[in-house]
Amino acid sequence: ALRQRPAPTDRPAQPGPVRQSAERYGTYGVFKTADGAVCRHHPSGWFTTLLAELDPIATRHITVPTMNGQESEGIQLLTRKSPHHHAHIPTS
């Protein structure tokens, strides 16, 4: 999970390719790679929501290179399934 500093959701759209991507995909932080993959940056709080049903074990903030050679903040999250959480399995 890469996040440019400041968080992409906090930055206004800029002219050029950044604004074009925001207009094309409807939000800032979405981009298409040369091989056609569509990627998106997320603020770290998004992962809190995504992983809400898991127990956090450790979080580490690291510096990582972006695809265009810039420096960005990455986050590594180690979680585990809560022993008290039972997945709901629908019956027919």
JSON list of C-alpha atoms in Angstrom, two decimals, residues 6-55:
[
{"chain": "A", "resi": 6, "resn": "PRO", "atom": "CA", "xyz": [0.54, 14.10, 1.71]},
{"chain": "A", "resi": 7, "resn": "ALA", "atom": "CA", "xyz": [-2.25, 11.55, 1.27]},
{"chain": "A", "resi": 8, "resn": "PRO", "atom": "CA", "xyz": [-3.65, 11.53, -2.29]},
{"chain": "A", "resi": 9, "resn": "THR", "atom": "CA", "xyz": [-7.15, 12.22, -1.01]},
{"chain": "A", "resi": 10, "resn": "ASP", "atom": "CA", "xyz": [-5.86, 15.41, 0.61]},
{"chain": "A", "resi": 11, "resn": "ARG", "atom": "CA", "xyz": [-4.24, 16.85, -2.51]},
{"chain": "A", "resi": 12, "resn": "PRO", "atom": "CA", "xyz": [-6.07, 18.85, -5.13]},
{"chain": "A", "resi": 13, "resn": "ALA", "atom": "CA", "xyz": [-6.07, 17.60, -8.70]},
{"chain": "A", "resi": 14, "resn": "GLN", "atom": "CA", "xyz": [-3.10, 18.94, -10.61]},
{"chain": "A", "resi": 15, "resn": "PRO", "atom": "CA", "xyz": [-2.85, 19.80, -14.30]},
{"chain": "A", "resi": 16, "resn": "GLY", "atom": "CA", "xyz": [-1.68, 17.22, -16.80]},
{"chain": "A", "resi": 17, "resn": "PRO", "atom": "CA", "xyz": [-1.73, 13.42, -16.39]},
{"chain": "A", "resi": 18, "resn": "VAL", "atom": "CA", "xyz": [-2.74, 13.56, -12.71]},
{"chain": "A", "resi": 19, "resn": "ARG", "atom": "CA", "xyz": [-5.88, 15.58, -13.42]},
{"chain": "A", "resi": 20, "resn": "GLN", "atom": "CA", "xyz": [-6.67, 13.43, -16.46]},
{"chain": "A", "resi": 21, "resn": "SER", "atom": "CA", "xyz": [-6.47, 10.26, -14.37]},
{"chain": "A", "resi": 22, "resn": "ALA", "atom": "CA", "xyz": [-8.68, 11.80, -11.68]},
{"chain": "A", "resi": 23, "resn": "GLU", "atom": "CA", "xyz": [-11.25, 12.79, -14.29]},
{"chain": "A", "resi": 24, "resn": "ARG", "atom": "CA", "xyz": [-11.11, 9.39, -16.02]},
{"chain": "A", "resi": 25, "resn": "TYR", "atom": "CA", "xyz": [-11.42, 7.26, -12.86]},
{"chain": "A", "resi": 26, "resn": "GLY", "atom": "CA", "xyz": [-13.48, 9.67, -10.73]},
{"chain": "A", "resi": 27, "resn": "THR", "atom": "CA", "xyz": [-10.95, 10.05, -7.91]},
{"chain": "A", "resi": 28, "resn": "TYR", "atom": "CA", "xyz": [-7.40, 11.16, -7.26]},
{"chain": "A", "resi": 29, "resn": "GLY", "atom": "CA", "xyz": [-4.74, 8.46, -6.79]},
{"chain": "A", "resi": 30, "resn": "VAL", "atom": "CA", "xyz": [-5.85, 6.06, -9.54]},
{"chain": "A", "resi": 31, "resn": "PHE", "atom": "CA", "xyz": [-3.43, 5.40, -12.36]},
{"chain": "A", "resi": 32, "resn": "LYS", "atom": "CA", "xyz": [-2.80, 2.96, -15.19]},
{"chain": "A", "resi": 33, "resn": "THR", "atom": "CA", "xyz": [0.59, 1.29, -15.64]},
{"chain": "A", "resi": 34, "resn": "ALA", "atom": "CA", "xyz": [2.31, 0.78, -18.99]},
{"chain": "A", "resi": 35, "resn": "ASP", "atom": "CA", "xyz": [1.19, -2.86, -19.04]},
{"chain": "A", "resi": 36, "resn": "GLY", "atom": "CA", "xyz": [-2.47, -1.91, -18.48]},
{"chain": "A", "resi": 37, "resn": "ALA", "atom": "CA", "xyz": [-2.93, -2.53, -14.75]},
{"chain": "A", "resi": 38, "resn": "VAL", "atom": "CA", "xyz": [-5.18, 0.03, -13.03]},
{"chain": "A", "resi": 39, "resn": "CYS", "atom": "CA", "xyz": [-3.88, 0.81, -9.53]},
{"chain": "A", "resi": 40, "resn": "ARG", "atom": "CA", "xyz": [-5.01, 3.04, -6.69]},
{"chain": "A", "resi": 41, "resn": "HIS", "atom": "CA", "xyz": [-3.36, 4.66, -3.68]},
{"chain": "A", "resi": 42, "resn": "HIS", "atom": "CA", "xyz": [-5.27, 4.40, -0.41]},
{"chain": "A", "resi": 43, "resn": "PRO", "atom": "CA", "xyz": [-4.87, 6.35, 2.84]},
{"chain": "A", "resi": 44, "resn": "SER", "atom": "CA", "xyz": [-3.77, 4.08, 5.71]},
{"chain": "A", "resi": 45, "resn": "GLY", "atom": "CA", "xyz": [-7.15, 4.52, 7.45]},
{"chain": "A", "resi": 46, "resn": "TRP", "atom": "CA", "xyz": [-8.79, 2.62, 4.60]},
{"chain": "A", "resi": 47, "resn": "PHE", "atom": "CA", "xyz": [-7.00, -0.54, 5.74]},
{"chain": "A", "resi": 48, "resn": "THR", "atom": "CA", "xyz": [-8.38, -0.12, 9.26]},
{"chain": "A", "resi": 49, "resn": "THR", "atom": "CA", "xyz": [-11.87, -0.37, 7.80]},
{"chain": "A", "resi": 50, "resn": "LEU", "atom": "CA", "xyz": [-10.96, -3.19, 5.43]},
{"chain": "A", "resi": 51, "resn": "LEU", "atom": "CA", "xyz": [-9.37, -5.30, 8.16]},
{"chain": "A", "resi": 52, "resn": "ALA", "atom": "CA", "xyz": [-11.81, -4.39, 10.97]},
{"chain": "A", "resi": 53, "resn": "GLU", "atom": "CA", "xyz": [-12.79, -8.02, 11.61]},
{"chain": "A", "resi": 54, "resn": "LEU", "atom": "CA", "xyz": [-9.16, -9.09, 12.12]},
{"chain": "A", "resi": 55, "resn": "ASP", "atom": "CA", "xyz": [-6.95, -8.62, 15.17]}
]
